[in-house]
């Protein structure tokens, strides 16, 4: 019987916890941490142009809202940001969490998120969908057939379509509450490649161009998003989170992701399997297209997009590309069916 051999780290003698096929390197926990930290620091330097002293005029620190959910990605995001930015006195990290109202899923995951933030002494702000004048996701799922029957545009909407819009509002509101200058999101390399692929499939290059990182100055209350984990594959995040013993909730949302995301996930995994480095390639290609756009227009694309296409929602004032923002449209749908049922 042959003994199971564990590969050793390419940088030291310790047992490897991960093999990066795209680089041909094995890494132990400590060297995986080093490597993730380097990539995250580099991404942050590219996305966050911080002066030596980032304090505001009144001397208070500038704030980064770190969005956490209890899952592995946001846990690693907070862990890395605390290690990289935490020592700076001119920057304050505040964790933000949105409660979607999903029974058996959100409460235990928020507990993990609180546990993690507390262990770093980072304060957490939360907001729930009902506080934003929506209703819980569990109720939305029950109401979806009535919403679809009442409005043509609501027909075919999935739970995640509502949830995405509500969450965005929740994060914007949290950012306002804490006076955030930036918002950090935990999208990893796989998420980013999947989103790019889905947008390409739908011909929505614009959407990709508007994806975070947003490095322009804040406009109309839109806090720029940064995505420090965008070059770190999901598998490495998972291995690091496990090795570091970060408190993480492992359950899945019962209103589960749509079929398109799942297909895109499978496709990206297959591409990566066939040609290691495909995920990096997709994200680099899209970054290059953004850059070309900037050069072609001779201006800062994001600023141009922001000023040309964006205005304020007629109802709530949020930045939007339509007269009414999607959140207000959804609030209208909800009040229409609630009013109907109370008559
Ligand atoms: S899977 Fe969809 S419904 Fe569930 S939390 Fe995520 S976005 Fe919301
Ligand atoms: Zn090592
Ligand atoms: Zn609105």
PDB file of N, CA, C and O in Angstrom, residues 98 100 129 132 134-170 255 326-327 329-334 337:
ATOM      1  N   UNK A  98     -25.757  43.414   6.178  1.00  0.00           N
ATOM      2  CA  UNK A  98     -27.156  43.612   5.804  1.00  0.00           C
ATOM      3  C   UNK A  98     -27.949  42.359   6.171  1.00  0.00           C
ATOM      4  O   UNK A  98     -27.553  41.253   5.820  1.00  0.00           O
ATOM      5  N   UNK A 100     -30.975  40.264   5.456  1.00  0.00           N
ATOM      6  CA  UNK A 100     -31.968  40.104   4.384  1.00  0.00           C
ATOM      7  C   UNK A 100     -33.278  39.518   4.880  1.00  0.00           C
ATOM      8  O   UNK A 100     -34.262  39.508   4.143  1.00  0.00           O
ATOM      9  N   UNK A 129     -33.807  44.730   5.680  1.00  0.00           N
ATOM     10  CA  UNK A 129     -34.655  45.143   4.544  1.00  0.00           C
ATOM     11  C   UNK A 129     -35.912  45.892   5.009  1.00  0.00           C
ATOM     12  O   UNK A 129     -36.252  46.923   4.419  1.00  0.00           O
ATOM     13  N   UNK A 132     -35.499  49.451   5.472  1.00  0.00           N
ATOM     14  CA  UNK A 132     -35.325  50.223   4.236  1.00  0.00           C
ATOM     15  C   UNK A 132     -36.643  50.347   3.485  1.00  0.00           C
ATOM     16  O   UNK A 132     -36.675  50.720   2.321  1.00  0.00           O
ATOM     17  N   UNK A 134     -38.538  47.858   2.590  1.00  0.00           N
ATOM     18  CA  UNK A 134     -38.837  46.687   1.770  1.00  0.00           C
ATOM     19  C   UNK A 134     -39.477  45.693   2.741  1.00  0.00           C
ATOM     20  O   UNK A 134     -39.920  46.077   3.820  1.00  0.00           O
ATOM     21  N   UNK A 135     -39.446  44.423   2.391  1.00  0.00           N
ATOM     22  CA  UNK A 135     -39.868  43.438   3.369  1.00  0.00           C
ATOM     23  C   UNK A 135     -38.788  42.357   3.394  1.00  0.00           C
ATOM     24  O   UNK A 135     -37.841  42.427   2.612  1.00  0.00           O
ATOM     25  N   UNK A 136     -38.927  41.382   4.281  1.00  0.00           N
ATOM     26  CA  UNK A 136     -37.861  40.379   4.372  1.00  0.00           C
ATOM     27  C   UNK A 136     -37.796  39.558   3.083  1.00  0.00           C
ATOM     28  O   UNK A 136     -38.790  39.450   2.362  1.00  0.00           O
ATOM     29  N   UNK A 137     -36.658  38.958   2.804  1.00  0.00           N
ATOM     30  CA  UNK A 137     -36.539  38.134   1.596  1.00  0.00           C
ATOM     31  C   UNK A 137     -37.496  36.947   1.653  1.00  0.00           C
ATOM     32  O   UNK A 137     -38.044  36.548   0.633  1.00  0.00           O
ATOM     33  N   UNK A 138     -37.707  36.375   2.848  1.00  0.00           N
ATOM     34  CA  UNK A 138     -38.639  35.249   2.945  1.00  0.00           C
ATOM     35  C   UNK A 138     -40.037  35.686   2.479  1.00  0.00           C
ATOM     36  O   UNK A 138     -40.723  34.953   1.767  1.00  0.00           O
ATOM     37  N   UNK A 139     -40.470  36.908   2.874  1.00  0.00           N
ATOM     38  CA  UNK A 139     -41.791  37.368   2.427  1.00  0.00           C
ATOM     39  C   UNK A 139     -41.799  37.656   0.934  1.00  0.00           C
ATOM     40  O   UNK A 139     -42.778  37.364   0.252  1.00  0.00           O
ATOM     41  N   UNK A 140     -40.680  38.231   0.435  1.00  0.00           N
ATOM     42  CA  UNK A 140     -40.616  38.520  -1.016  1.00  0.00           C
ATOM     43  C   UNK A 140     -40.836  37.233  -1.811  1.00  0.00           C
ATOM     44  O   UNK A 140     -41.592  37.208  -2.777  1.00  0.00           O
ATOM     45  N   UNK A 141     -40.183  36.164  -1.365  1.00  0.00           N
ATOM     46  CA  UNK A 141     -40.294  34.902  -2.099  1.00  0.00           C
ATOM     47  C   UNK A 141     -41.755  34.434  -2.117  1.00  0.00           C
ATOM     48  O   UNK A 141     -42.277  33.982  -3.136  1.00  0.00           O
ATOM     49  N   UNK A 142     -42.450  34.635  -0.987  1.00  0.00           N
ATOM     50  CA  UNK A 142     -43.872  34.270  -0.954  1.00  0.00           C
ATOM     51  C   UNK A 142     -44.700  35.163  -1.867  1.00  0.00           C
ATOM     52  O   UNK A 142     -45.679  34.734  -2.466  1.00  0.00           O
ATOM     53  N   UNK A 143     -44.302  36.438  -1.938  1.00  0.00           N
ATOM     54  CA  UNK A 143     -45.078  37.408  -2.731  1.00  0.00           C
ATOM     55  C   UNK A 143     -44.731  37.378  -4.222  1.00  0.00           C
ATOM     56  O   UNK A 143     -45.439  38.001  -5.023  1.00  0.00           O
ATOM     57  N   UNK A 144     -43.661  36.680  -4.582  1.00  0.00           N
ATOM     58  CA  UNK A 144     -43.188  36.742  -5.976  1.00  0.00           C
ATOM     59  C   UNK A 144     -44.253  36.390  -7.023  1.00  0.00           C
ATOM     60  O   UNK A 144     -44.363  37.102  -8.028  1.00  0.00           O
ATOM     61  N   UNK A 145     -45.078  35.350  -6.813  1.00  0.00           N
ATOM     62  CA  UNK A 145     -46.119  35.073  -7.821  1.00  0.00           C
ATOM     63  C   UNK A 145     -47.085  36.260  -7.986  1.00  0.00           C
ATOM     64  O   UNK A 145     -47.437  36.621  -9.110  1.00  0.00           O
ATOM     65  N   UNK A 146     -47.483  36.904  -6.876  1.00  0.00           N
ATOM     66  CA  UNK A 146     -48.398  38.058  -6.982  1.00  0.00           C
ATOM     67  C   UNK A 146     -47.703  39.233  -7.640  1.00  0.00           C
ATOM     68  O   UNK A 146     -48.303  39.957  -8.434  1.00  0.00           O
ATOM     69  N   UNK A 147     -46.418  39.443  -7.301  1.00  0.00           N
ATOM     70  CA  UNK A 147     -45.666  40.548  -7.909  1.00  0.00           C
ATOM     71  C   UNK A 147     -45.588  40.342  -9.424  1.00  0.00           C
ATOM     72  O   UNK A 147     -45.785  41.271 -10.207  1.00  0.00           O
ATOM     73  N   UNK A 148     -45.329  39.088  -9.831  1.00  0.00           N
ATOM     74  CA  UNK A 148     -45.208  38.786 -11.257  1.00  0.00           C
ATOM     75  C   UNK A 148     -46.554  38.963 -11.960  1.00  0.00           C
ATOM     76  O   UNK A 148     -46.612  39.450 -13.094  1.00  0.00           O
ATOM     77  N   UNK A 149     -47.646  38.594 -11.279  1.00  0.00           N
ATOM     78  CA  UNK A 149     -48.970  38.724 -11.897  1.00  0.00           C
ATOM     79  C   UNK A 149     -49.354  40.198 -12.029  1.00  0.00           C
ATOM     80  O   UNK A 149     -50.062  40.596 -12.951  1.00  0.00           O
ATOM     81  N   UNK A 150     -48.866  41.020 -11.120  1.00  0.00           N
ATOM     82  CA  UNK A 150     -49.246  42.437 -11.094  1.00  0.00           C
ATOM     83  C   UNK A 150     -48.454  43.283 -12.080  1.00  0.00           C
ATOM     84  O   UNK A 150     -48.960  44.280 -12.575  1.00  0.00           O
ATOM     85  N   UNK A 151     -47.184  42.894 -12.347  1.00  0.00           N
ATOM     86  CA  UNK A 151     -46.376  43.734 -13.225  1.00  0.00           C
ATOM     87  C   UNK A 151     -45.585  42.882 -14.203  1.00  0.00           C
ATOM     88  O   UNK A 151     -44.935  41.906 -13.805  1.00  0.00           O
ATOM     89  N   UNK A 152     -45.639  43.300 -15.477  1.00  0.00           N
ATOM     90  CA  UNK A 152     -44.935  42.550 -16.526  1.00  0.00           C
ATOM     91  C   UNK A 152     -43.431  42.528 -16.234  1.00  0.00           C
ATOM     92  O   UNK A 152     -42.772  41.524 -16.412  1.00  0.00           O
ATOM     93  N   UNK A 153     -42.930  43.660 -15.754  1.00  0.00           N
ATOM     94  CA  UNK A 153     -41.489  43.745 -15.506  1.00  0.00           C
ATOM     95  C   UNK A 153     -41.029  42.842 -14.356  1.00  0.00           C
ATOM     96  O   UNK A 153     -39.857  42.471 -14.280  1.00  0.00           O
ATOM     97  N   UNK A 154     -41.955  42.552 -13.440  1.00  0.00           N
ATOM     98  CA  UNK A 154     -41.576  41.709 -12.293  1.00  0.00           C
ATOM     99  C   UNK A 154     -41.614  40.231 -12.676  1.00  0.00           C
ATOM    100  O   UNK A 154     -41.050  39.383 -11.978  1.00  0.00           O
ATOM    101  N   UNK A 155     -42.273  39.942 -13.793  1.00  0.00           N
ATOM    102  CA  UNK A 155     -42.399  38.562 -14.234  1.00  0.00           C
ATOM    103  C   UNK A 155     -41.013  38.039 -14.631  1.00  0.00           C
ATOM    104  O   UNK A 155     -40.307  38.688 -15.395  1.00  0.00           O
ATOM    105  N   UNK A 156     -40.650  36.893 -14.090  1.00  0.00           N
ATOM    106  CA  UNK A 156     -39.338  36.316 -14.422  1.00  0.00           C
ATOM    107  C   UNK A 156     -38.228  36.759 -13.477  1.00  0.00           C
ATOM    108  O   UNK A 156     -37.116  36.280 -13.564  1.00  0.00           O
ATOM    109  N   UNK A 157     -38.539  37.718 -12.580  1.00  0.00           N
ATOM    110  CA  UNK A 157     -37.515  38.143 -11.610  1.00  0.00           C
ATOM    111  C   UNK A 157     -37.276  37.021 -10.612  1.00  0.00           C
ATOM    112  O   UNK A 157     -38.221  36.403 -10.129  1.00  0.00           O
ATOM    113  N   UNK A 158     -36.012  36.811 -10.287  1.00  0.00           N
ATOM    114  CA  UNK A 158     -35.662  35.784  -9.301  1.00  0.00           C
ATOM    115  C   UNK A 158     -35.476  36.453  -7.945  1.00  0.00           C
ATOM    116  O   UNK A 158     -35.305  37.674  -7.864  1.00  0.00           O
ATOM    117  N   UNK A 159     -35.469  35.622  -6.898  1.00  0.00           N
ATOM    118  CA  UNK A 159     -35.252  36.159  -5.540  1.00  0.00           C
ATOM    119  C   UNK A 159     -33.995  37.031  -5.505  1.00  0.00           C
ATOM    120  O   UNK A 159     -33.996  38.130  -4.947  1.00  0.00           O
ATOM    121  N   UNK A 160     -32.923  36.548  -6.140  1.00  0.00           N
ATOM    122  CA  UNK A 160     -31.652  37.285  -6.086  1.00  0.00           C
ATOM    123  C   UNK A 160     -31.737  38.636  -6.803  1.00  0.00           C
ATOM    124  O   UNK A 160     -30.966  39.540  -6.489  1.00  0.00           O
ATOM    125  N   UNK A 161     -32.663  38.782  -7.772  1.00  0.00           N
ATOM    126  CA  UNK A 161     -32.796  40.075  -8.453  1.00  0.00           C
ATOM    127  C   UNK A 161     -33.289  41.119  -7.450  1.00  0.00           C
ATOM    128  O   UNK A 161     -32.841  42.268  -7.460  1.00  0.00           O
ATOM    129  N   UNK A 162     -34.245  40.726  -6.610  1.00  0.00           N
ATOM    130  CA  UNK A 162     -34.723  41.650  -5.570  1.00  0.00           C
ATOM    131  C   UNK A 162     -33.629  41.890  -4.544  1.00  0.00           C
ATOM    132  O   UNK A 162     -33.312  43.009  -4.170  1.00  0.00           O
ATOM    133  N   UNK A 163     -33.068  40.766  -4.095  1.00  0.00           N
ATOM    134  CA  UNK A 163     -32.095  40.820  -3.012  1.00  0.00           C
ATOM    135  C   UNK A 163     -30.901  41.710  -3.377  1.00  0.00           C
ATOM    136  O   UNK A 163     -30.434  42.499  -2.555  1.00  0.00           O
ATOM    137  N   UNK A 164     -30.454  41.614  -4.633  1.00  0.00           N
ATOM    138  CA  UNK A 164     -29.307  42.407  -5.070  1.00  0.00           C
ATOM    139  C   UNK A 164     -29.601  43.901  -4.981  1.00  0.00           C
ATOM    140  O   UNK A 164     -28.763  44.676  -4.501  1.00  0.00           O
ATOM    141  N   UNK A 165     -30.803  44.286  -5.411  1.00  0.00           N
ATOM    142  CA  UNK A 165     -31.184  45.702  -5.382  1.00  0.00           C
ATOM    143  C   UNK A 165     -31.338  46.180  -3.931  1.00  0.00           C
ATOM    144  O   UNK A 165     -30.859  47.252  -3.560  1.00  0.00           O
ATOM    145  N   UNK A 166     -31.983  45.369  -3.109  1.00  0.00           N
ATOM    146  CA  UNK A 166     -32.195  45.768  -1.712  1.00  0.00           C
ATOM    147  C   UNK A 166     -30.852  45.868  -0.974  1.00  0.00           C
ATOM    148  O   UNK A 166     -30.620  46.772  -0.193  1.00  0.00           O
ATOM    149  N   UNK A 167     -29.984  44.908  -1.256  1.00  0.00           N
ATOM    150  CA  UNK A 167     -28.696  44.901  -0.543  1.00  0.00           C
ATOM    151  C   UNK A 167     -27.877  46.146  -0.892  1.00  0.00           C
ATOM    152  O   UNK A 167     -27.270  46.775  -0.036  1.00  0.00           O
ATOM    153  N   UNK A 168     -27.928  46.489  -2.168  1.00  0.00           N
ATOM    154  CA  UNK A 168     -27.195  47.682  -2.614  1.00  0.00           C
ATOM    155  C   UNK A 168     -27.685  48.920  -1.863  1.00  0.00           C
ATOM    156  O   UNK A 168     -26.910  49.738  -1.407  1.00  0.00           O
ATOM    157  N   UNK A 169     -29.024  49.002  -1.714  1.00  0.00           N
ATOM    158  CA  UNK A 169     -29.584  50.129  -0.961  1.00  0.00           C
ATOM    159  C   UNK A 169     -29.123  50.088   0.491  1.00  0.00           C
ATOM    160  O   UNK A 169     -28.798  51.104   1.084  1.00  0.00           O
ATOM    161  N   UNK A 170     -29.134  48.873   1.028  1.00  0.00           N
ATOM    162  CA  UNK A 170     -28.722  48.703   2.421  1.00  0.00           C
ATOM    163  C   UNK A 170     -27.281  49.142   2.626  1.00  0.00           C
ATOM    164  O   UNK A 170     -26.973  49.859   3.586  1.00  0.00           O
ATOM    165  N   UNK A 255     -32.863  30.493  -0.872  1.00  0.00           N
ATOM    166  CA  UNK A 255     -33.438  31.064  -2.104  1.00  0.00           C
ATOM    167  C   UNK A 255     -32.425  31.031  -3.246  1.00  0.00           C
ATOM    168  O   UNK A 255     -32.558  31.756  -4.236  1.00  0.00           O
ATOM    169  N   UNK A 326     -34.187  51.420  -9.338  1.00  0.00           N
ATOM    170  CA  UNK A 326     -34.793  50.093  -9.305  1.00  0.00           C
ATOM    171  C   UNK A 326     -35.404  49.789  -7.932  1.00  0.00           C
ATOM    172  O   UNK A 326     -36.429  49.131  -7.839  1.00  0.00           O
ATOM    173  N   UNK A 327     -34.796  50.303  -6.879  1.00  0.00           N
ATOM    174  CA  UNK A 327     -35.326  50.040  -5.538  1.00  0.00           C
ATOM    175  C   UNK A 327     -36.703  50.687  -5.386  1.00  0.00           C
ATOM    176  O   UNK A 327     -37.630  50.078  -4.844  1.00  0.00           O
ATOM    177  N   UNK A 329     -38.756  51.417  -7.829  1.00  0.00           N
ATOM    178  CA  UNK A 329     -39.690  50.667  -8.694  1.00  0.00           C
ATOM    179  C   UNK A 329     -40.185  49.437  -7.924  1.00  0.00           C
ATOM    180  O   UNK A 329     -41.376  49.143  -7.862  1.00  0.00           O
ATOM    181  N   UNK A 330     -39.272  48.740  -7.256  1.00  0.00           N
ATOM    182  CA  UNK A 330     -39.658  47.527  -6.519  1.00  0.00           C
ATOM    183  C   UNK A 330     -40.535  47.869  -5.315  1.00  0.00           C
ATOM    184  O   UNK A 330     -41.457  47.139  -4.991  1.00  0.00           O
ATOM    185  N   UNK A 331     -40.223  48.986  -4.659  1.00  0.00           N
ATOM    186  CA  UNK A 331     -41.070  49.415  -3.538  1.00  0.00           C
ATOM    187  C   UNK A 331     -42.488  49.680  -4.035  1.00  0.00           C
ATOM    188  O   UNK A 331     -43.464  49.328  -3.384  1.00  0.00           O
ATOM    189  N   UNK A 332     -42.609  50.287  -5.235  1.00  0.00           N
ATOM    190  CA  UNK A 332     -43.938  50.536  -5.819  1.00  0.00           C
ATOM    191  C   UNK A 332     -44.680  49.230  -6.073  1.00  0.00           C
ATOM    192  O   UNK A 332     -45.855  49.109  -5.752  1.00  0.00           O
ATOM    193  N   UNK A 333     -43.969  48.253  -6.656  1.00  0.00           N
ATOM    194  CA  UNK A 333     -44.617  46.963  -6.916  1.00  0.00           C
ATOM    195  C   UNK A 333     -45.155  46.378  -5.621  1.00  0.00           C
ATOM    196  O   UNK A 333     -46.273  45.882  -5.572  1.00  0.00           O
ATOM    197  N   UNK A 334     -44.330  46.474  -4.580  1.00  0.00           N
ATOM    198  CA  UNK A 334     -44.736  45.893  -3.295  1.00  0.00           C
ATOM    199  C   UNK A 334     -45.952  46.605  -2.740  1.00  0.00           C
ATOM    200  O   UNK A 334     -46.910  45.977  -2.287  1.00  0.00           O
ATOM    201  N   UNK A 337     -49.248  45.635  -4.579  1.00  0.00           N
ATOM    202  CA  UNK A 337     -49.937  44.374  -4.229  1.00  0.00           C
ATOM    203  C   UNK A 337     -50.398  44.378  -2.781  1.00  0.00           C
ATOM    204  O   UNK A 337     -51.398  43.783  -2.446  1.00  0.00           O
TER     205      UNK A 337
END
